[in-house]
Coordinates of C-alpha atoms and ligand atoms in Angstrom, one line a residue:
M504 CA 0.0 0.0 0.0
I505 CA 1.2 3.5 -0.9
M506 CA 0.7 6.1 1.8
V507 CA 0.0 9.6 0.7
P508 CA -0.2 12.4 3.3
I509 CA -2.3 15.5 2.6
T510 CA 0.8 17.7 2.6
K511 CA 4.4 17.8 3.6
P512 CA 6.6 20.8 4.3
M513 CA 9.7 21.1 2.1
M514 CA 12.5 21.6 4.5
S515 CA 16.0 20.2 4.8
E516 CA 19.6 20.8 6.0
N517 CA 19.5 24.4 4.7
E518 CA 16.7 25.4 7.1
A519 CA 18.2 23.4 10.0
E520 CA 21.6 25.1 9.4
A521 CA 19.9 28.5 9.3
A522 CA 18.2 27.9 12.7
R523 CA 21.4 26.6 14.2
R524 CA 23.4 29.6 13.0
V525 CA 20.9 31.9 14.8
I526 CA 20.7 29.8 17.9
L527 CA 24.5 30.0 18.3
S528 CA 24.6 33.7 17.4
G529 CA 23.4 35.0 20.8
W530 CA 20.4 36.9 19.3
T531 CA 17.3 34.8 18.9
S532 CA 14.3 37.2 19.3
Q533 CA 13.1 39.7 16.6
G534 CA 16.3 41.2 15.2
P535 CA 18.6 41.3 12.1
E536 CA 17.2 38.0 10.6
V537 CA 13.6 39.3 10.8
A538 CA 14.7 42.6 9.2
A539 CA 16.5 40.7 6.4
F540 CA 13.5 38.4 5.8
E541 CA 11.2 41.4 5.6
K542 CA 13.4 43.0 3.0
E543 CA 13.6 39.9 0.9
F544 CA 9.9 39.1 1.2
A545 CA 9.0 42.7 0.1
E546 CA 11.3 42.4 -2.9
Y547 CA 9.8 39.1 -3.9
V548 CA 6.2 40.3 -3.9
G549 CA 7.1 43.8 -5.1
A550 CA 5.8 45.6 -2.0
P551 CA 7.2 48.9 -0.6
Y552 CA 6.9 47.6 3.0
A553 CA 6.8 44.2 4.7
C554 CA 6.4 43.6 8.5
A555 CA 6.9 40.1 10.0
V556 CA 4.6 38.9 12.8
S557 CA 3.8 35.7 14.7
S558 CA 1.1 34.4 12.4
C559 CA -1.4 35.4 9.7
T560 CA -4.0 35.7 12.4
T561 CA -2.1 38.4 14.2
A562 CA -1.2 40.0 10.8
L563 CA -4.9 40.3 10.0
H564 CA -5.7 41.6 13.5
L565 CA -3.1 44.4 13.1
A566 CA -4.3 45.2 9.6
L567 CA -7.8 45.8 10.8
L568 CA -6.6 47.9 13.8
A569 CA -4.4 49.9 11.4
V570 CA -7.3 50.8 9.1
G571 CA -9.3 51.8 12.1
V572 CA -11.8 49.0 12.7
Q573 CA -13.5 49.6 16.1
P574 CA -16.3 48.2 18.3
G575 CA -19.6 48.6 16.5
D576 CA -18.1 48.6 13.0
E577 CA -18.9 46.1 10.3
V578 CA -16.4 44.3 8.1
I579 CA -17.5 42.6 4.9
T580 CA -15.9 39.2 4.4
V581 CA -16.7 35.5 3.6
S582 CA -17.8 32.8 6.0
H583 CA -16.3 30.2 3.7
S584 CA -12.7 30.5 5.0
F585 CA -10.5 29.3 7.8
I586 CA -12.2 30.6 11.0
A587 CA -9.3 33.1 11.7
T588 CA -10.6 35.4 8.9
A589 CA -13.9 36.0 10.8
N590 CA -12.3 35.8 14.3
V591 CA -10.0 38.8 13.7
I592 CA -13.0 41.0 13.0
R593 CA -14.5 40.0 16.4
Y594 CA -11.1 40.7 18.1
C595 CA -11.7 44.3 17.2
G596 CA -15.2 44.3 18.6
A597 CA -16.7 44.5 15.1
T598 CA -19.3 42.4 13.3
P599 CA -18.4 40.2 10.3
V600 CA -20.9 40.6 7.4
F601 CA -20.7 37.5 5.3
V602 CA -21.2 37.5 1.6
D603 CA -21.5 34.3 -0.4
I604 CA -18.8 32.9 -2.7
D605 CA -18.7 32.2 -6.4
P606 CA -19.2 28.4 -6.6
V607 CA -16.4 27.9 -9.2
T608 CA -13.5 29.9 -7.7
F609 CA -14.6 29.5 -4.0
N610 CA -13.9 33.2 -3.6
M611 CA -16.0 36.2 -2.6
D612 CA -18.6 37.0 -5.2
P613 CA -18.0 40.8 -5.9
K614 CA -21.6 41.1 -7.2
L615 CA -22.9 40.7 -3.6
I616 CA -20.6 43.3 -1.9
E617 CA -22.7 46.4 -2.5
S618 CA -25.8 44.9 -0.9
A619 CA -23.7 44.4 2.3
V620 CA -22.4 48.0 2.6
T621 CA -24.0 50.1 5.4
E622 CA -22.9 53.3 7.2
R623 CA -21.2 51.1 9.7
T624 CA -19.0 49.3 7.1
R625 CA -15.3 50.0 7.9
A626 CA -13.4 47.6 5.6
I627 CA -13.5 44.8 3.2
L628 CA -11.6 41.7 4.2
C629 CA -11.3 39.5 1.1
V630 CA -9.6 36.0 0.9
H631 CA -7.4 34.4 -1.8
Q632 CA -8.9 31.1 -0.9
I633 CA -6.5 28.1 -0.9
G634 CA -4.1 30.2 -3.0
M635 CA -6.6 31.2 -5.8
P636 CA -6.6 35.0 -6.3
C637 CA -10.0 36.5 -5.7
D638 CA -11.5 39.1 -8.1
L639 CA -9.5 42.0 -6.8
A640 CA -10.2 44.3 -9.8
A641 CA -13.9 44.2 -9.0
I642 CA -13.5 44.3 -5.2
V643 CA -11.1 47.2 -5.3
E644 CA -13.3 49.2 -7.7
I645 CA -16.3 48.9 -5.3
A646 CA -14.1 49.7 -2.3
R647 CA -12.7 52.8 -3.9
R648 CA -16.3 54.0 -4.6
Y649 CA -17.3 53.7 -1.0
S650 CA -13.8 54.8 0.4
L651 CA -13.3 51.5 2.1
P652 CA -9.9 49.9 2.7
V653 CA -9.3 46.4 1.3
V654 CA -7.4 44.0 3.5
E655 CA -6.4 40.8 1.6
D656 CA -6.2 37.5 3.5
A657 CA -3.4 36.0 1.5
A658 CA -2.6 33.2 4.0
C659 CA -2.2 30.6 1.2
A660 CA -1.2 32.9 -1.6
I661 CA 2.5 33.3 -1.2
G662 CA 3.6 33.1 -4.9
S663 CA 0.1 33.5 -6.4
E664 CA -0.2 36.0 -9.3
I665 CA -2.8 38.3 -10.7
L666 CA -3.1 40.1 -14.0
W667 CA -3.3 43.7 -12.8
Q668 CA -3.7 46.6 -15.3
G669 CA -2.2 44.5 -18.0
Q670 CA 0.8 43.1 -16.0
W671 CA 1.3 39.9 -14.0
E672 CA 1.9 40.9 -10.4
K673 CA 2.5 38.9 -7.2
I674 CA -0.3 38.9 -4.7
G675 CA 1.0 41.1 -1.8
K676 CA 2.2 44.1 -3.9
P677 CA -0.5 44.7 -2.6
Q678 CA -3.2 45.4 -5.2
G679 CA -5.6 46.2 -2.3
D680 CA -4.3 48.2 0.7
I681 CA -2.8 45.6 3.0
A682 CA -2.0 41.9 2.4
C683 CA -1.5 39.2 5.1
F684 CA 0.4 36.0 4.7
S685 CA 0.9 32.8 6.7
F686 CA 3.9 30.6 7.3
H687 CA 2.0 27.8 9.0
P688 CA 3.2 24.3 7.8
R689 CA -0.1 23.8 5.8
K690 CA 0.7 26.8 3.7
V691 CA 3.1 27.2 0.7
I692 CA 6.3 28.0 2.7
S693 CA 6.7 27.7 6.5
T694 CA 8.6 29.0 9.5
G695 CA 6.8 26.6 11.9
D696 CA 4.4 29.5 12.6
G697 CA 4.6 33.1 11.4
G698 CA 3.1 35.8 9.3
M699 CA 3.9 38.8 7.1
I700 CA 2.0 42.1 6.4
T701 CA 2.7 44.0 3.2
T702 CA 1.5 47.5 2.3
A703 CA 2.4 50.6 0.3
S704 CA 1.6 52.9 3.3
E705 CA 4.6 54.0 5.4
E706 CA 2.2 55.1 8.1
W707 CA 0.4 51.7 8.4
D708 CA 3.8 49.9 8.3
A709 CA 5.0 52.1 11.2
K710 CA 1.8 51.2 13.1
F711 CA 2.3 47.5 12.6
R712 CA 5.8 47.8 14.0
L713 CA 4.6 49.6 17.1
L714 CA 1.7 47.3 17.7
R715 CA 3.6 44.0 17.2
Q716 CA 6.0 45.0 20.0
H717 CA 3.9 46.2 23.0
G718 CA 3.5 49.7 21.6
M719 CA 7.2 50.3 22.4
S720 CA 8.6 53.5 20.9
V721 CA 12.2 52.3 20.5
P722 CA 12.8 48.7 19.6
D723 CA 15.2 46.7 21.7
T724 CA 17.5 46.2 18.6
V725 CA 18.0 49.9 18.5
R726 CA 18.7 50.3 22.2
H727 CA 21.1 47.3 22.0
G728 CA 23.1 48.9 19.2
S729 CA 23.3 52.4 20.7
S730 CA 26.3 53.9 22.5
Q731 CA 23.9 56.3 24.2
V732 CA 21.5 55.3 26.9
I733 CA 17.9 55.4 25.5
F734 CA 14.7 55.2 27.5
E735 CA 11.7 53.8 25.6
S736 CA 8.1 54.9 26.0
Y737 CA 4.8 53.2 25.4
P738 CA 2.4 55.7 23.6
I739 CA -0.3 53.1 22.7
V740 CA -1.4 49.7 24.0
G741 CA 0.3 47.1 21.8
Y742 CA 0.8 43.3 21.7
N743 CA 3.5 40.7 21.6
F744 CA 3.0 39.5 18.0
R745 CA 6.7 39.2 17.1
M746 CA 8.4 36.7 14.9
T747 CA 11.7 35.3 16.2
D748 CA 15.0 35.5 14.4
I749 CA 15.1 31.6 14.4
Q750 CA 11.9 31.6 12.4
A751 CA 13.0 34.4 10.1
A752 CA 16.2 32.6 9.3
V753 CA 14.2 29.5 8.3
G754 CA 11.9 31.7 6.3
R755 CA 14.7 33.2 4.3
E756 CA 15.8 29.7 3.2
Q757 CA 12.2 28.8 2.4
L758 CA 11.9 31.9 0.3
K759 CA 14.8 30.7 -1.9
R760 CA 12.9 27.5 -2.6
L761 CA 9.6 29.3 -3.3
P762 CA 9.8 29.5 -7.2
E763 CA 10.6 25.7 -7.3
I764 CA 7.8 24.9 -4.8
V765 CA 5.2 27.0 -6.8
G766 CA 6.4 25.5 -10.1
K767 CA 6.0 22.0 -8.8
R768 CA 2.6 22.6 -7.3
R769 CA 1.4 24.1 -10.5
E770 CA 2.7 21.2 -12.5
L771 CA 1.0 18.7 -10.2
A772 CA -2.3 20.6 -10.3
S773 CA -2.4 20.7 -14.0
R774 CA -1.6 16.9 -14.1
Y775 CA -4.5 16.3 -11.7
K776 CA -6.8 18.2 -14.0
S777 CA -5.9 16.1 -17.0
L778 CA -6.0 12.8 -15.1
L779 CA -9.4 13.6 -13.6
A780 CA -10.9 15.3 -16.6
E781 CA -13.1 12.3 -17.6
T782 CA -14.3 11.3 -14.1
P783 CA -18.1 11.4 -14.3
G784 CA -19.8 14.1 -12.3
L785 CA -16.6 15.3 -10.7
G786 CA -16.1 19.1 -10.6
L787 CA -12.6 20.3 -11.1
P788 CA -11.2 23.7 -10.0
K789 CA -10.6 26.4 -12.6
E790 CA -8.3 29.3 -12.8
P791 CA -9.8 32.5 -14.2
E792 CA -7.6 33.8 -17.1
W793 CA -6.4 36.7 -14.9
A794 CA -5.2 34.4 -12.0
R795 CA -2.3 32.0 -11.3
S796 CA -2.8 30.0 -8.1
T797 CA -0.2 28.4 -5.8
W798 CA -2.7 25.5 -5.5
Q799 CA -2.1 25.4 -1.7
S800 CA -5.0 23.0 -1.9
F801 CA -6.5 21.1 -4.8
C802 CA -10.2 21.1 -4.2
V803 CA -12.7 18.9 -6.2
R804 CA -16.5 19.0 -6.1
L805 CA -18.0 15.5 -5.6
P806 CA -20.8 14.3 -7.9
A807 CA -24.3 15.2 -6.7
G808 CA -25.6 12.7 -4.1
S809 CA -22.1 11.5 -3.1
D810 CA -21.5 10.7 0.6
Q811 CA -18.5 13.0 1.3
R812 CA -17.5 11.2 4.5
Q813 CA -17.7 7.7 2.8
V814 CA -15.6 8.8 -0.1
M815 CA -13.0 10.2 2.2
Q816 CA -13.0 7.1 4.4
S817 CA -12.7 4.7 1.4
M818 CA -9.6 6.7 0.3
L819 CA -8.1 6.8 3.9
D820 CA -8.6 3.0 4.1
I821 CA -6.1 2.5 1.3
G822 CA -3.7 5.2 2.7
V823 CA -4.8 8.4 1.0
A824 CA -5.3 11.3 3.3
T825 CA -7.9 13.9 2.2
R826 CA -9.7 16.8 3.9
R827 CA -13.2 18.2 3.7
G828 CA -13.6 21.4 1.7
V829 CA -13.0 24.8 3.5
M830 CA -15.2 25.4 6.5
C831 CA -18.0 27.9 7.0
S832 CA -17.5 30.1 10.1
H833 CA -21.2 30.9 10.5
R834 CA -21.9 27.2 11.2
E835 CA -19.7 27.0 14.2
D836 CA -20.9 27.2 17.8
S837 CA -18.6 30.2 18.4
Y838 CA -20.8 32.1 15.9
P839 CA -24.2 32.3 17.4
A840 CA -26.8 34.5 15.6
N841 CA -26.0 37.8 17.2
T842 CA -22.3 37.7 16.3
W843 CA -22.6 38.0 12.5
L844 CA -24.7 39.3 9.6
C845 CA -25.2 38.1 6.0
A846 CA -25.4 40.4 3.0
G847 CA -28.8 39.2 1.8
R848 CA -30.8 40.1 4.9
I849 CA -28.7 42.9 6.4
G850 CA -31.6 45.2 7.1
E851 CA -33.6 42.5 8.9
G852 CA -30.7 41.4 11.2
G853 CA -29.6 38.7 8.8
C854 CA -30.3 34.9 8.9
T855 CA -29.9 33.3 12.2
T856 CA -29.0 29.8 11.6
G857 CA -26.2 27.6 10.3
S858 CA -28.3 26.9 7.3
C859 CA -28.4 30.4 5.7
Q860 CA -30.0 30.8 2.3
C861 CA -27.8 33.8 1.6
L862 CA -24.7 31.7 2.1
R863 CA -25.8 28.6 0.2
H864 CA -22.8 28.4 -2.2
S865 CA -20.5 28.6 0.9
Q866 CA -22.4 25.8 2.6
E867 CA -22.6 23.7 -0.5
A868 CA -18.8 24.0 -1.0
Q869 CA -18.2 22.8 2.5
D870 CA -20.5 19.9 2.2
R871 CA -19.7 18.8 -1.4
T872 CA -16.0 19.4 -1.9
M873 CA -12.9 17.6 -0.9
I874 CA -9.2 18.4 -0.8
L875 CA -6.7 16.0 -2.4
P876 CA -3.1 15.5 -1.4
L877 CA -0.7 18.0 -3.1
F878 CA 2.9 18.8 -2.1
P879 CA 6.0 19.5 -4.1
Q880 CA 7.7 16.2 -3.3
M881 CA 4.7 14.2 -4.4
S882 CA 5.7 11.6 -7.1
F883 CA 3.7 10.9 -10.2
E884 CA 3.2 7.4 -8.9
Q885 CA 1.7 8.8 -5.7
Q886 CA -0.5 11.1 -7.7
D887 CA -1.7 8.3 -10.0
Y888 CA -2.5 6.3 -6.9
V889 CA -4.6 9.1 -5.5
V890 CA -6.5 9.5 -8.8
K891 CA -7.3 5.7 -8.9
A892 CA -8.3 5.8 -5.2
L893 CA -10.7 8.6 -5.8
Q894 CA -12.2 7.1 -8.9
D895 CA -12.7 3.7 -7.2
A896 CA -14.2 5.4 -4.1
L897 CA -16.7 7.3 -6.3
L898 CA -17.6 4.2 -8.3
H899 CA -18.2 2.3 -5.0
D900 CA -20.2 5.3 -3.6
A901 CA -22.4 5.5 -6.8
L902 CA -23.1 1.7 -6.5
E903 CA -24.2 2.1 -2.9
L904 CA -26.5 4.9 -4.0
C905 CA -28.2 2.6 -6.6
V906 CA -28.7 -0.2 -4.0
S907 CA -30.1 2.0 -1.3
Ligands
PLP2001 C1 -4.3 29.4 7.6 C2 -5.2 30.6 7.4 C3 -5.2 31.6 8.3 C4 -4.5 31.6 9.6 O1 -3.1 31.6 9.5 P1 -2.2 31.4 10.8 O2 -0.8 31.7 10.3 O3 -2.2 29.9 11.1 O4 -2.6 32.3 11.8 C5 -6.0 32.7 8.0 N1 -6.8 32.8 6.9 C6 -6.7 31.8 6.0 C7 -7.6 31.9 4.7 C8 -6.0 30.6 6.2 O5 -6.0 29.7 5.3

């Protein structure tokens, strides 16, 4: 039996050596390695500023604080995302207003945004779901009309590209106002845990730096390097959202591998598409012509009537790990009715249950889709095995359906 995990970080001696170098250097907290990683990351995505933090969740939290999200405000976003996207809005005391997704791209449907705007709307938080760029041209156009900042949750989109005003650009330049990335091991490159915030605004970048380090006016690196005694002050209440130099050193090595990782992921994704093209009833992901995905996940839509759990179990029984499609935050117990709104019924207080008509494409995507293994080290033999396992599982599932 061949075992195929859902993913596998691509790390080796280079990353281990980088961590060792920092550990033995005497400076392990946020310092010169973080500064170098920020500079290299900014160059890679083409952003004027990049600020490293402890995770994408803390990055998104700081992004919303920087654009001024306050208690009582509303932020337009999607429910169909990892729960951190919606949680950060609530950390600010604001209310997430969920709009539905486009069922093909799994991304925010821009046509629904305007119906969600009220006088309390303070920002749009869009997601490049599982690495697929969302329709930023349409989202940014609406945002500019209403003078709303656009924060991009680009957790899975390190290396994704978008055709922007006739040119291919990296996600994170940013095309919106602020983009936030994740270095969790399930993402494209990893530092164990970690995040990055990019922006073109010097003012916001300065705010991220203040907020990530307790609101401290003079960072410890500056005091350490000074021949004069310096006393720091704390003008605002900040957080400890720092990345360590050990993580940053690993991240710098990961960044060097990024083109190879993205290339390999794209090759495997297109191979999946051709191998699975003839599978009856199976829906395959599509890239809009203006988007290039990292394929952080390869998500397929199961044929109508399939038993999602059964198909996944059949595959697991022969060694193939899969995951259910992306979750819906509004269906979780941590999201009771008074904590969120949906675009379709905003004036009436929104829908109140986990089965919300306004979010039916989001719910359907969670219930009907499945994520297949995809990682750069995956062999063609492993991939062929996954394809066969899926086709057998679907055949078996269809037979059960006929019998019952
Ligand atoms: C993974 C993920 C996050 C959270 O990233 P962390 O670095 O683990 O905090 C946020 N949003 C999306 C869309 C994600 O996929």
